[in-house]
Tab-separated table of C-alpha atoms in Angstrom:
chain	number	residue	atom	x	y	z
A	20	UNK	CA	-10.008	23.181	46.478
A	21	UNK	CA	-9.772	19.880	46.244
A	22	UNK	CA	-6.748	19.585	43.752
A	23	UNK	CA	-4.300	20.195	46.213
A	24	UNK	CA	-1.392	18.378	47.403
A	25	UNK	CA	-0.237	16.620	50.631
A	26	UNK	CA	1.737	13.411	52.072
A	27	UNK	CA	4.314	12.834	54.557
A	28	UNK	CA	6.577	9.149	55.693
A	29	UNK	CA	6.944	6.639	58.163
A	30	UNK	CA	8.885	3.486	59.792
A	31	UNK	CA	8.208	0.922	61.457
A	32	UNK	CA	8.060	0.994	65.605
A	33	UNK	CA	12.319	-1.053	65.772
A	34	UNK	CA	13.595	0.545	63.167
A	35	UNK	CA	12.984	4.496	63.859
A	36	UNK	CA	16.705	6.692	64.190
A	37	UNK	CA	15.358	10.015	65.163
A	38	UNK	CA	11.751	11.256	66.383
A	39	UNK	CA	10.409	12.850	63.226
A	40	UNK	CA	7.557	15.830	62.600
A	41	UNK	CA	4.911	13.961	60.485
A	42	UNK	CA	3.444	11.068	60.653
A	43	UNK	CA	1.258	9.138	58.171
A	44	UNK	CA	-1.540	6.903	57.921
A	45	UNK	CA	-2.328	4.443	55.067
A	46	UNK	CA	-5.866	3.708	54.128
A	47	UNK	CA	-5.703	-0.989	53.149
A	48	UNK	CA	-8.590	-0.737	50.877
A	49	UNK	CA	-8.565	0.998	47.684
A	50	UNK	CA	-5.327	2.466	48.767
A	51	UNK	CA	-2.358	-0.053	48.413
A	52	UNK	CA	-4.610	-3.260	47.464
A	53	UNK	CA	-8.040	-4.097	46.198
A	54	UNK	CA	-8.701	-7.907	47.277
A	55	UNK	CA	-5.650	-9.598	47.033
A	56	UNK	CA	-4.377	-8.026	45.035
A	57	UNK	CA	-1.825	-4.790	45.603
A	58	UNK	CA	-2.405	-2.132	43.178
A	59	UNK	CA	1.123	-1.510	41.059
A	60	UNK	CA	1.523	2.519	42.384
A	61	UNK	CA	1.632	0.819	46.145
A	62	UNK	CA	5.542	-1.249	45.717
A	63	UNK	CA	6.317	2.509	44.193
A	64	UNK	CA	4.692	4.653	46.651
A	65	UNK	CA	7.057	2.708	49.802
A	66	UNK	CA	10.459	2.152	47.815
A	67	UNK	CA	9.963	6.560	48.794
A	68	UNK	CA	9.740	5.813	51.908
A	69	UNK	CA	12.686	3.892	52.993
A	70	UNK	CA	16.462	5.195	53.715
A	71	UNK	CA	19.160	3.243	52.652
A	72	UNK	CA	19.328	0.896	55.610
A	73	UNK	CA	15.417	-0.147	54.177
A	74	UNK	CA	13.956	2.603	57.844
A	75	UNK	CA	10.477	4.352	57.295
A	76	UNK	CA	12.091	7.389	57.342
A	77	UNK	CA	8.376	8.596	58.884
A	78	UNK	CA	6.004	7.093	61.405
A	79	UNK	CA	3.349	5.214	59.426
A	80	UNK	CA	-0.405	3.499	60.252
A	81	UNK	CA	-1.772	1.404	58.588
A	82	UNK	CA	-5.266	2.622	59.301
A	83	UNK	CA	-8.379	-0.554	57.668
A	84	UNK	CA	-11.800	-0.912	58.408
A	85	UNK	CA	-10.880	-4.908	58.408
A	86	UNK	CA	-11.663	-6.844	60.819
A	87	UNK	CA	-12.010	-10.517	60.669
A	88	UNK	CA	-8.277	-11.466	60.883
A	89	UNK	CA	-5.389	-10.918	63.822
A	90	UNK	CA	-2.854	-7.420	63.111
A	91	UNK	CA	0.127	-9.814	63.276
A	92	UNK	CA	-1.918	-11.510	59.884
A	93	UNK	CA	-2.778	-8.581	58.403
A	94	UNK	CA	0.635	-6.893	58.762
A	95	UNK	CA	2.464	-10.596	57.251
A	96	UNK	CA	-0.638	-10.035	54.073
A	97	UNK	CA	0.603	-6.210	53.933
A	98	UNK	CA	4.408	-6.959	54.044
A	99	UNK	CA	4.615	-9.921	51.410
A	100	UNK	CA	1.648	-7.491	48.662
A	101	UNK	CA	4.352	-4.883	49.269
A	102	UNK	CA	7.596	-6.144	49.676
A	103	UNK	CA	8.559	-3.786	52.390
A	104	UNK	CA	8.994	-5.298	56.386
A	105	UNK	CA	5.810	-4.220	58.388
A	106	UNK	CA	5.543	-4.413	61.758
A	107	UNK	CA	2.420	-5.682	63.773
A	108	UNK	CA	2.478	-2.229	65.408
A	109	UNK	CA	1.997	-0.385	63.048
A	110	UNK	CA	-1.247	-1.997	61.960
A	111	UNK	CA	-4.919	-0.619	63.520
A	112	UNK	CA	-7.677	-3.110	62.660
A	113	UNK	CA	-11.343	-1.398	63.173
A	114	UNK	CA	-11.545	-3.140	66.350
A	115	UNK	CA	-8.619	-1.743	67.825
A	116	UNK	CA	-9.386	0.332	70.051
A	117	UNK	CA	-11.522	-1.831	71.933
A	118	UNK	CA	-8.685	-2.496	73.819
A	119	UNK	CA	-9.560	0.955	75.963
A	120	UNK	CA	-12.739	0.042	76.560
A	121	UNK	CA	-11.309	-2.023	79.611
A	122	UNK	CA	-15.188	-1.627	81.924
A	123	UNK	CA	-16.629	-4.291	78.956
A	124	UNK	CA	-14.402	-6.849	79.375
A	125	UNK	CA	-15.382	-8.646	82.164
A	126	UNK	CA	-18.977	-8.394	81.078
A	127	UNK	CA	-20.234	-11.178	79.376
A	128	UNK	CA	-19.957	-10.160	75.437
A	129	UNK	CA	-22.007	-11.397	72.229
A	130	UNK	CA	-19.552	-11.228	69.045
A	131	UNK	CA	-20.559	-10.940	65.533
A	132	UNK	CA	-18.631	-11.485	62.322
A	133	UNK	CA	-16.212	-13.595	60.807
A	134	UNK	CA	-13.237	-14.563	61.466
A	135	UNK	CA	-11.313	-15.992	64.729
A	136	UNK	CA	-13.347	-14.055	66.510
A	137	UNK	CA	-12.478	-16.166	70.063
A	138	UNK	CA	-8.535	-15.142	68.950
A	139	UNK	CA	-9.314	-12.161	68.838
A	140	UNK	CA	-11.796	-10.972	71.533
A	141	UNK	CA	-9.282	-12.305	74.150
A	142	UNK	CA	-6.074	-10.148	72.031
A	143	UNK	CA	-8.119	-7.495	72.995
A	144	UNK	CA	-8.984	-8.214	76.708
A	145	UNK	CA	-11.838	-9.514	76.737
A	146	UNK	CA	-12.644	-12.628	78.904
A	147	UNK	CA	-15.802	-14.280	78.120
A	148	UNK	CA	-16.992	-14.374	74.619
A	149	UNK	CA	-20.142	-15.907	73.281
A	150	UNK	CA	-20.302	-16.098	69.575
A	151	UNK	CA	-23.290	-15.926	66.932
A	152	UNK	CA	-23.030	-20.178	66.471
A	153	UNK	CA	-22.413	-20.863	70.294
A	154	UNK	CA	-25.937	-19.140	70.483
A	155	UNK	CA	-27.218	-21.250	68.458
A	156	UNK	CA	-25.949	-24.048	68.888
A	157	UNK	CA	-27.190	-23.504	72.573
A	158	UNK	CA	-30.711	-22.174	71.272
A	159	UNK	CA	-31.410	-24.284	67.985
A	160	UNK	CA	-34.616	-23.277	67.802
A	161	UNK	CA	-34.114	-19.694	67.673
A	162	UNK	CA	-32.246	-19.773	63.111
A	163	UNK	CA	-35.377	-20.780	61.481
A	164	UNK	CA	-34.249	-19.112	58.331
A	165	UNK	CA	-32.772	-21.817	55.746
A	166	UNK	CA	-34.571	-24.335	56.396
A	167	UNK	CA	-31.710	-27.336	55.584
A	168	UNK	CA	-30.635	-26.287	59.221
A	169	UNK	CA	-33.890	-26.315	60.965
A	170	UNK	CA	-33.402	-28.812	63.787
A	171	UNK	CA	-35.134	-32.198	63.672
A	172	UNK	CA	-36.877	-32.723	67.247
A	173	UNK	CA	-37.829	-29.722	69.653
A	174	UNK	CA	-34.752	-29.067	71.251
A	175	UNK	CA	-34.834	-26.988	74.766
A	176	UNK	CA	-32.399	-24.053	74.849
A	177	UNK	CA	-30.086	-25.433	77.548
A	178	UNK	CA	-30.944	-23.585	81.345
A	179	UNK	CA	-26.557	-23.757	81.583
A	180	UNK	CA	-26.426	-20.986	78.969
A	181	UNK	CA	-24.895	-17.191	80.183
A	182	UNK	CA	-26.878	-14.149	80.416
A	183	UNK	CA	-25.383	-11.564	77.507
A	184	UNK	CA	-24.427	-8.045	78.721
A	185	UNK	CA	-22.519	-6.910	75.530
A	186	UNK	CA	-23.050	-7.420	72.339
A	187	UNK	CA	-19.525	-6.873	69.992
A	188	UNK	CA	-20.203	-6.677	66.302
A	189	UNK	CA	-16.718	-7.112	64.925
A	190	UNK	CA	-17.511	-6.605	61.431
A	191	UNK	CA	-19.900	-8.213	58.465
A	192	UNK	CA	-21.530	-11.759	58.678
A	193	UNK	CA	-21.271	-14.422	56.626
A	194	UNK	CA	-25.754	-15.768	57.515
A	195	UNK	CA	-26.920	-12.237	57.718
A	196	UNK	CA	-30.030	-13.839	57.910
A	197	UNK	CA	-29.270	-16.028	61.479
A	198	UNK	CA	-27.170	-13.444	63.309
A	199	UNK	CA	-30.001	-10.769	62.451
A	200	UNK	CA	-32.210	-12.665	64.769
A	201	UNK	CA	-30.057	-13.909	66.984
A	202	UNK	CA	-28.922	-10.570	67.330
A	203	UNK	CA	-32.338	-8.893	67.644
A	204	UNK	CA	-33.542	-11.963	70.561
A	205	UNK	CA	-30.977	-11.261	71.935
A	206	UNK	CA	-31.487	-7.654	72.459
A	207	UNK	CA	-35.274	-7.934	73.111
A	208	UNK	CA	-34.398	-10.223	75.287
A	209	UNK	CA	-32.545	-8.219	76.860
A	210	UNK	CA	-29.249	-10.601	76.993
A	211	UNK	CA	-31.789	-13.920	77.677
A	212	UNK	CA	-33.107	-15.368	74.304
A	213	UNK	CA	-34.409	-18.768	75.853
A	214	UNK	CA	-37.621	-15.721	76.866
A	215	UNK	CA	-39.647	-13.783	74.853
A	216	UNK	CA	-39.301	-10.524	73.132
A	217	UNK	CA	-40.374	-7.419	75.644
A	218	UNK	CA	-39.708	-5.008	72.893
A	219	UNK	CA	-41.099	-2.419	75.984
A	220	UNK	CA	-37.197	-2.902	77.723
A	221	UNK	CA	-36.218	0.138	79.625
A	222	UNK	CA	-32.664	-0.485	79.527
A	223	UNK	CA	-31.089	-1.179	75.631
A	224	UNK	CA	-27.990	-4.289	75.770
A	225	UNK	CA	-25.135	-2.141	75.204
A	226	UNK	CA	-23.858	-2.611	71.138
A	227	UNK	CA	-20.644	-2.224	70.249
A	228	UNK	CA	-19.879	-1.224	66.067
A	229	UNK	CA	-16.854	-1.524	64.752
A	230	UNK	CA	-16.754	-0.597	61.147
A	231	UNK	CA	-19.248	1.719	60.159
A	232	UNK	CA	-18.366	1.286	55.556
A	233	UNK	CA	-21.145	1.032	53.746
A	234	UNK	CA	-19.009	0.045	50.665
A	235	UNK	CA	-15.261	-1.224	50.282
A	236	UNK	CA	-13.502	-0.979	47.384
A	237	UNK	CA	-12.400	-5.389	46.478
A	238	UNK	CA	-11.677	-6.802	42.411
A	239	UNK	CA	-14.825	-5.546	41.487
A	240	UNK	CA	-15.539	-3.214	38.980
A	241	UNK	CA	-18.550	-1.579	41.668
A	242	UNK	CA	-17.538	-1.590	45.229
A	243	UNK	CA	-19.014	-3.945	47.462
A	244	UNK	CA	-21.050	-4.341	50.672
A	245	UNK	CA	-19.676	-3.560	53.911
A	246	UNK	CA	-20.343	-3.600	57.591
A	247	UNK	CA	-21.911	-0.520	57.771
A	248	UNK	CA	-24.808	-2.049	55.818
A	249	UNK	CA	-25.317	-4.632	58.484
A	250	UNK	CA	-25.472	-2.410	60.273
A	251	UNK	CA	-28.471	-0.511	58.309
A	252	UNK	CA	-30.454	-4.235	58.124
A	253	UNK	CA	-30.147	-4.536	62.196
A	254	UNK	CA	-30.177	-0.393	62.556
A	255	UNK	CA	-34.276	-0.714	60.073
A	256	UNK	CA	-35.420	-4.922	62.227
A	257	UNK	CA	-34.732	-2.986	65.448
A	258	UNK	CA	-36.780	0.292	64.871
A	259	UNK	CA	-39.636	-1.669	62.851
A	260	UNK	CA	-40.052	-3.786	66.294
A	261	UNK	CA	-39.505	-1.508	68.389
A	262	UNK	CA	-40.460	2.172	67.679
A	263	UNK	CA	-37.051	3.427	69.094
A	264	UNK	CA	-33.176	3.928	67.318
A	265	UNK	CA	-30.611	1.247	68.110
A	266	UNK	CA	-27.740	3.044	70.247
A	267	UNK	CA	-24.371	2.514	69.653
A	268	UNK	CA	-22.305	2.962	73.837
A	269	UNK	CA	-19.660	3.020	70.439
A	270	UNK	CA	-18.788	2.992	66.676
A	271	UNK	CA	-15.574	2.016	66.250
A	272	UNK	CA	-13.133	1.840	63.268
A	273	UNK	CA	-12.859	4.883	60.406
A	274	UNK	CA	-13.959	7.576	60.952
A	275	UNK	CA	-14.841	7.596	64.496
A	276	UNK	CA	-12.597	9.879	66.543
A	277	UNK	CA	-11.556	7.273	68.879
A	278	UNK	CA	-10.126	5.549	66.597
A	279	UNK	CA	-7.691	8.540	64.930
A	280	UNK	CA	-6.537	9.294	68.817
A	281	UNK	CA	-5.854	5.393	68.985
A	282	UNK	CA	-4.054	5.694	65.155
A	283	UNK	CA	-2.085	9.394	66.485
A	284	UNK	CA	-0.882	6.946	69.744
A	285	UNK	CA	-0.040	4.512	67.744
A	286	UNK	CA	1.878	7.224	64.768
A	287	UNK	CA	4.028	8.809	69.309
A	288	UNK	CA	5.008	5.671	70.094
A	289	UNK	CA	6.726	4.615	66.513
A	290	UNK	CA	8.320	8.247	67.043
A	291	UNK	CA	10.127	7.529	70.388
A	292	UNK	CA	6.832	9.189	72.458
A	293	UNK	CA	7.481	12.370	70.050
A	294	UNK	CA	4.865	13.955	69.485
A	295	UNK	CA	3.974	14.899	66.271
A	296	UNK	CA	3.630	18.648	64.551
A	297	UNK	CA	1.732	17.130	61.288
A	298	UNK	CA	-1.070	14.186	60.602
A	299	UNK	CA	-1.937	13.444	57.282
A	300	UNK	CA	-4.616	10.580	56.130
A	301	UNK	CA	-4.535	9.166	53.010
A	302	UNK	CA	-7.390	7.600	52.154
A	303	UNK	CA	-10.126	6.238	49.492
A	304	UNK	CA	-13.488	7.079	50.747
A	305	UNK	CA	-14.879	9.978	51.126
A	306	UNK	CA	-17.425	8.990	53.854
A	307	UNK	CA	-14.220	7.102	56.321
A	308	UNK	CA	-10.640	8.374	55.599
A	309	UNK	CA	-11.937	11.974	54.216
A	310	UNK	CA	-14.069	11.988	57.292
A	311	UNK	CA	-12.580	10.908	59.755
A	312	UNK	CA	-8.792	13.134	58.633
A	313	UNK	CA	-11.362	16.994	58.646
A	314	UNK	CA	-13.401	15.852	62.396
A	315	UNK	CA	-10.264	14.699	63.547
A	316	UNK	CA	-8.518	18.461	62.419
A	317	UNK	CA	-11.360	19.724	63.677
A	318	UNK	CA	-10.950	18.375	67.010
A	319	UNK	CA	-7.509	19.084	67.716
A	320	UNK	CA	-8.246	22.101	66.655
A	321	UNK	CA	-10.648	22.662	69.588
A	322	UNK	CA	-8.611	20.483	71.833
A	323	UNK	CA	-6.006	23.250	71.719
A	324	UNK	CA	-8.151	26.087	72.188
A	325	UNK	CA	-9.751	24.436	75.147
A	326	UNK	CA	-7.236	22.130	76.777
A	327	UNK	CA	-8.857	19.619	78.519
A	328	UNK	CA	-6.880	18.084	81.605
A	329	UNK	CA	-9.070	15.708	82.810
A	330	UNK	CA	-7.830	11.818	83.897
A	331	UNK	CA	-11.146	10.551	82.217
A	332	UNK	CA	-10.555	10.386	78.115
A	333	UNK	CA	-14.233	11.175	76.286
A	334	UNK	CA	-14.665	10.363	73.151
A	335	UNK	CA	-17.310	12.177	70.936
A	336	UNK	CA	-18.168	11.588	67.223
A	337	UNK	CA	-20.128	9.331	64.554
A	338	UNK	CA	-22.631	10.316	67.208
A	339	UNK	CA	-21.518	7.840	70.052
A	340	UNK	CA	-20.162	9.157	73.865
A	341	UNK	CA	-17.561	6.913	75.549
A	342	UNK	CA	-16.181	7.664	78.370
A	343	UNK	CA	-12.748	6.164	80.642
A	344	UNK	CA	-10.351	5.301	82.944
A	345	UNK	CA	-7.717	6.146	80.080
A	346	UNK	CA	-4.108	7.568	81.438
A	347	UNK	CA	-4.341	11.048	80.519
A	348	UNK	CA	-0.435	10.281	78.479
A	349	UNK	CA	-1.258	7.319	77.234
A	350	UNK	CA	-4.075	8.641	74.471
A	351	UNK	CA	-3.905	12.447	73.868
A	352	UNK	CA	-3.733	13.852	70.994
A	353	UNK	CA	-0.694	16.347	70.290
A	354	UNK	CA	-0.528	16.749	66.736
A	355	UNK	CA	-1.884	20.231	64.993
A	356	UNK	CA	-3.512	18.994	62.515
A	357	UNK	CA	-4.556	16.088	60.913
A	358	UNK	CA	-5.139	16.224	57.052
A	359	UNK	CA	-6.688	14.571	54.430
A	360	UNK	CA	-5.664	12.345	51.231
A	361	UNK	CA	-8.017	11.528	48.499
A	362	UNK	CA	-6.425	8.290	46.190
A	363	UNK	CA	-8.630	8.383	42.688
A	364	UNK	CA	-7.638	3.914	43.120
A	365	UNK	CA	-10.931	3.025	45.287
A	366	UNK	CA	-14.607	4.084	46.256
A	367	UNK	CA	-13.970	7.487	44.750
A	368	UNK	CA	-14.224	8.445	41.538
A	369	UNK	CA	-14.006	11.894	40.235
A	370	UNK	CA	-16.225	11.379	36.980
A	371	UNK	CA	-18.953	10.986	39.701
A	372	UNK	CA	-18.930	13.935	41.540
A	373	UNK	CA	-21.096	13.908	45.095
A	374	UNK	CA	-24.741	14.041	45.101
A	375	UNK	CA	-25.111	18.204	45.310
A	376	UNK	CA	-28.564	20.483	45.140
A	377	UNK	CA	-28.731	23.178	43.088
A	378	UNK	CA	-26.936	25.456	45.403
A	379	UNK	CA	-23.875	22.915	45.547
A	380	UNK	CA	-24.545	21.940	48.841
A	381	UNK	CA	-23.683	17.778	49.995
A	382	UNK	CA	-27.170	16.019	49.788
A	383	UNK	CA	-28.641	13.684	52.020
A	384	UNK	CA	-30.635	12.177	49.762
A	385	UNK	CA	-27.669	9.557	48.875
A	386	UNK	CA	-25.288	10.353	52.663
A	387	UNK	CA	-23.575	7.054	52.077
A	388	UNK	CA	-22.432	8.173	55.684
A	389	UNK	CA	-23.555	6.094	58.957
A	390	UNK	CA	-26.365	7.072	60.523
A	391	UNK	CA	-25.014	8.610	63.570
A	392	UNK	CA	-22.763	10.493	61.569
A	393	UNK	CA	-23.979	15.181	60.505
A	394	UNK	CA	-22.903	16.115	57.262
A	395	UNK	CA	-21.547	18.610	57.139
A	396	UNK	CA	-19.876	19.642	53.826
A	397	UNK	CA	-16.792	20.882	54.762
A	398	UNK	CA	-16.223	17.615	56.307
A	399	UNK	CA	-15.829	15.780	53.615
A	400	UNK	CA	-13.787	17.878	51.175
A	401	UNK	CA	-10.043	16.599	51.161
A	402	UNK	CA	-7.579	18.141	51.876
A	403	UNK	CA	-5.590	17.033	48.591
A	404	UNK	CA	-6.617	15.089	45.284
A	405	UNK	CA	-3.723	12.885	43.889
A	406	UNK	CA	-4.439	9.941	41.186
A	407	UNK	CA	-2.739	7.414	43.566
A	408	UNK	CA	-0.958	6.751	46.763
A	409	UNK	CA	2.469	7.224	44.963
A	410	UNK	CA	1.594	10.965	44.252
A	411	UNK	CA	0.674	11.289	47.773
A	412	UNK	CA	3.670	9.949	47.968
A	413	UNK	CA	5.470	12.593	46.737
A	414	UNK	CA	3.514	15.230	47.184
A	415	UNK	CA	4.185	14.124	51.169
A	416	UNK	CA	7.859	14.095	50.436
A	417	UNK	CA	7.588	17.625	48.579
A	418	UNK	CA	6.112	19.483	51.382
A	419	UNK	CA	8.214	17.764	54.613
A	420	UNK	CA	11.311	17.793	52.419
A	421	UNK	CA	14.211	20.678	54.939
């Protein structure tokens, strides 16, 4: 069942000659690159995706769960690695849908991760942002794990430090122990980390998390721990201290439904605002790329059966529900189907089959998806399995040829 093929082509926002019926979502790590090195098949694949004027044949969006840089920086990096002009409008990072969560833009938010988070947050529309480092500087007695960074004299928290109203987790931090400690301080004091813990708080501070990847593929022979692993640690600590599950206001990045809705929106912009019939999603991770594409395909099928015409978009998936006032025409999901294509150059290893019981069903024992994902065998079964992204492009061209 897994050894079939599909895929499709694309082109940049300002270089589209005519509308198309298909669009493509490309994962990055493990599909196009491993760390800072391009996978050789990627350059060959993208040469096949260009016409004689170096325009993409189809709308394409690069959907990555990375979140430590700006879109224009990622576009510049991909352009250099693939030797193809990639526009920032073709790049979607794990945090990109945060732009749509306008109800949080006025709140004082604490951000966790690495990279230029303040600049990224401002670009997304957030107006009052605090970093973990700023919190640590204002409350130096909170971070006590590293003996070399402990304060030499007792310190008093500054009274001017604002009350935190929400937490945004962009990606894995560098100092996990610092972030785990200070995030717990904020969660268990309802945004007032200078106060004593109150494990019985009736309401939990809103948490928005981007990138659920448990692991990702770089140059090392085996996958590296990702932000999903940090979330697992945070959830475990929170439950250990409170006896309750950490609740998310939104989970973003693949495989969340909102991520695929936003990606289709970007594809449609490249397609002169014309709807697409088929979306091909190429990735290397069963638990993010394949799961997300298949879940979106299910959602598209259900939506076509029962059309909703509300002016509010309800994005449900991966255990969280997000409701926002979004113009219907801007974020409508209109494609007929989304097909998942799995490549064997990253996380997925065809020599290591999915864990299953004696009846062949996928089991929960070593499930690598996020806690709030529901493990269903059909969601982790790709439409097609191919060797690499070049084979995926060949399949796409075959399927979409006149």
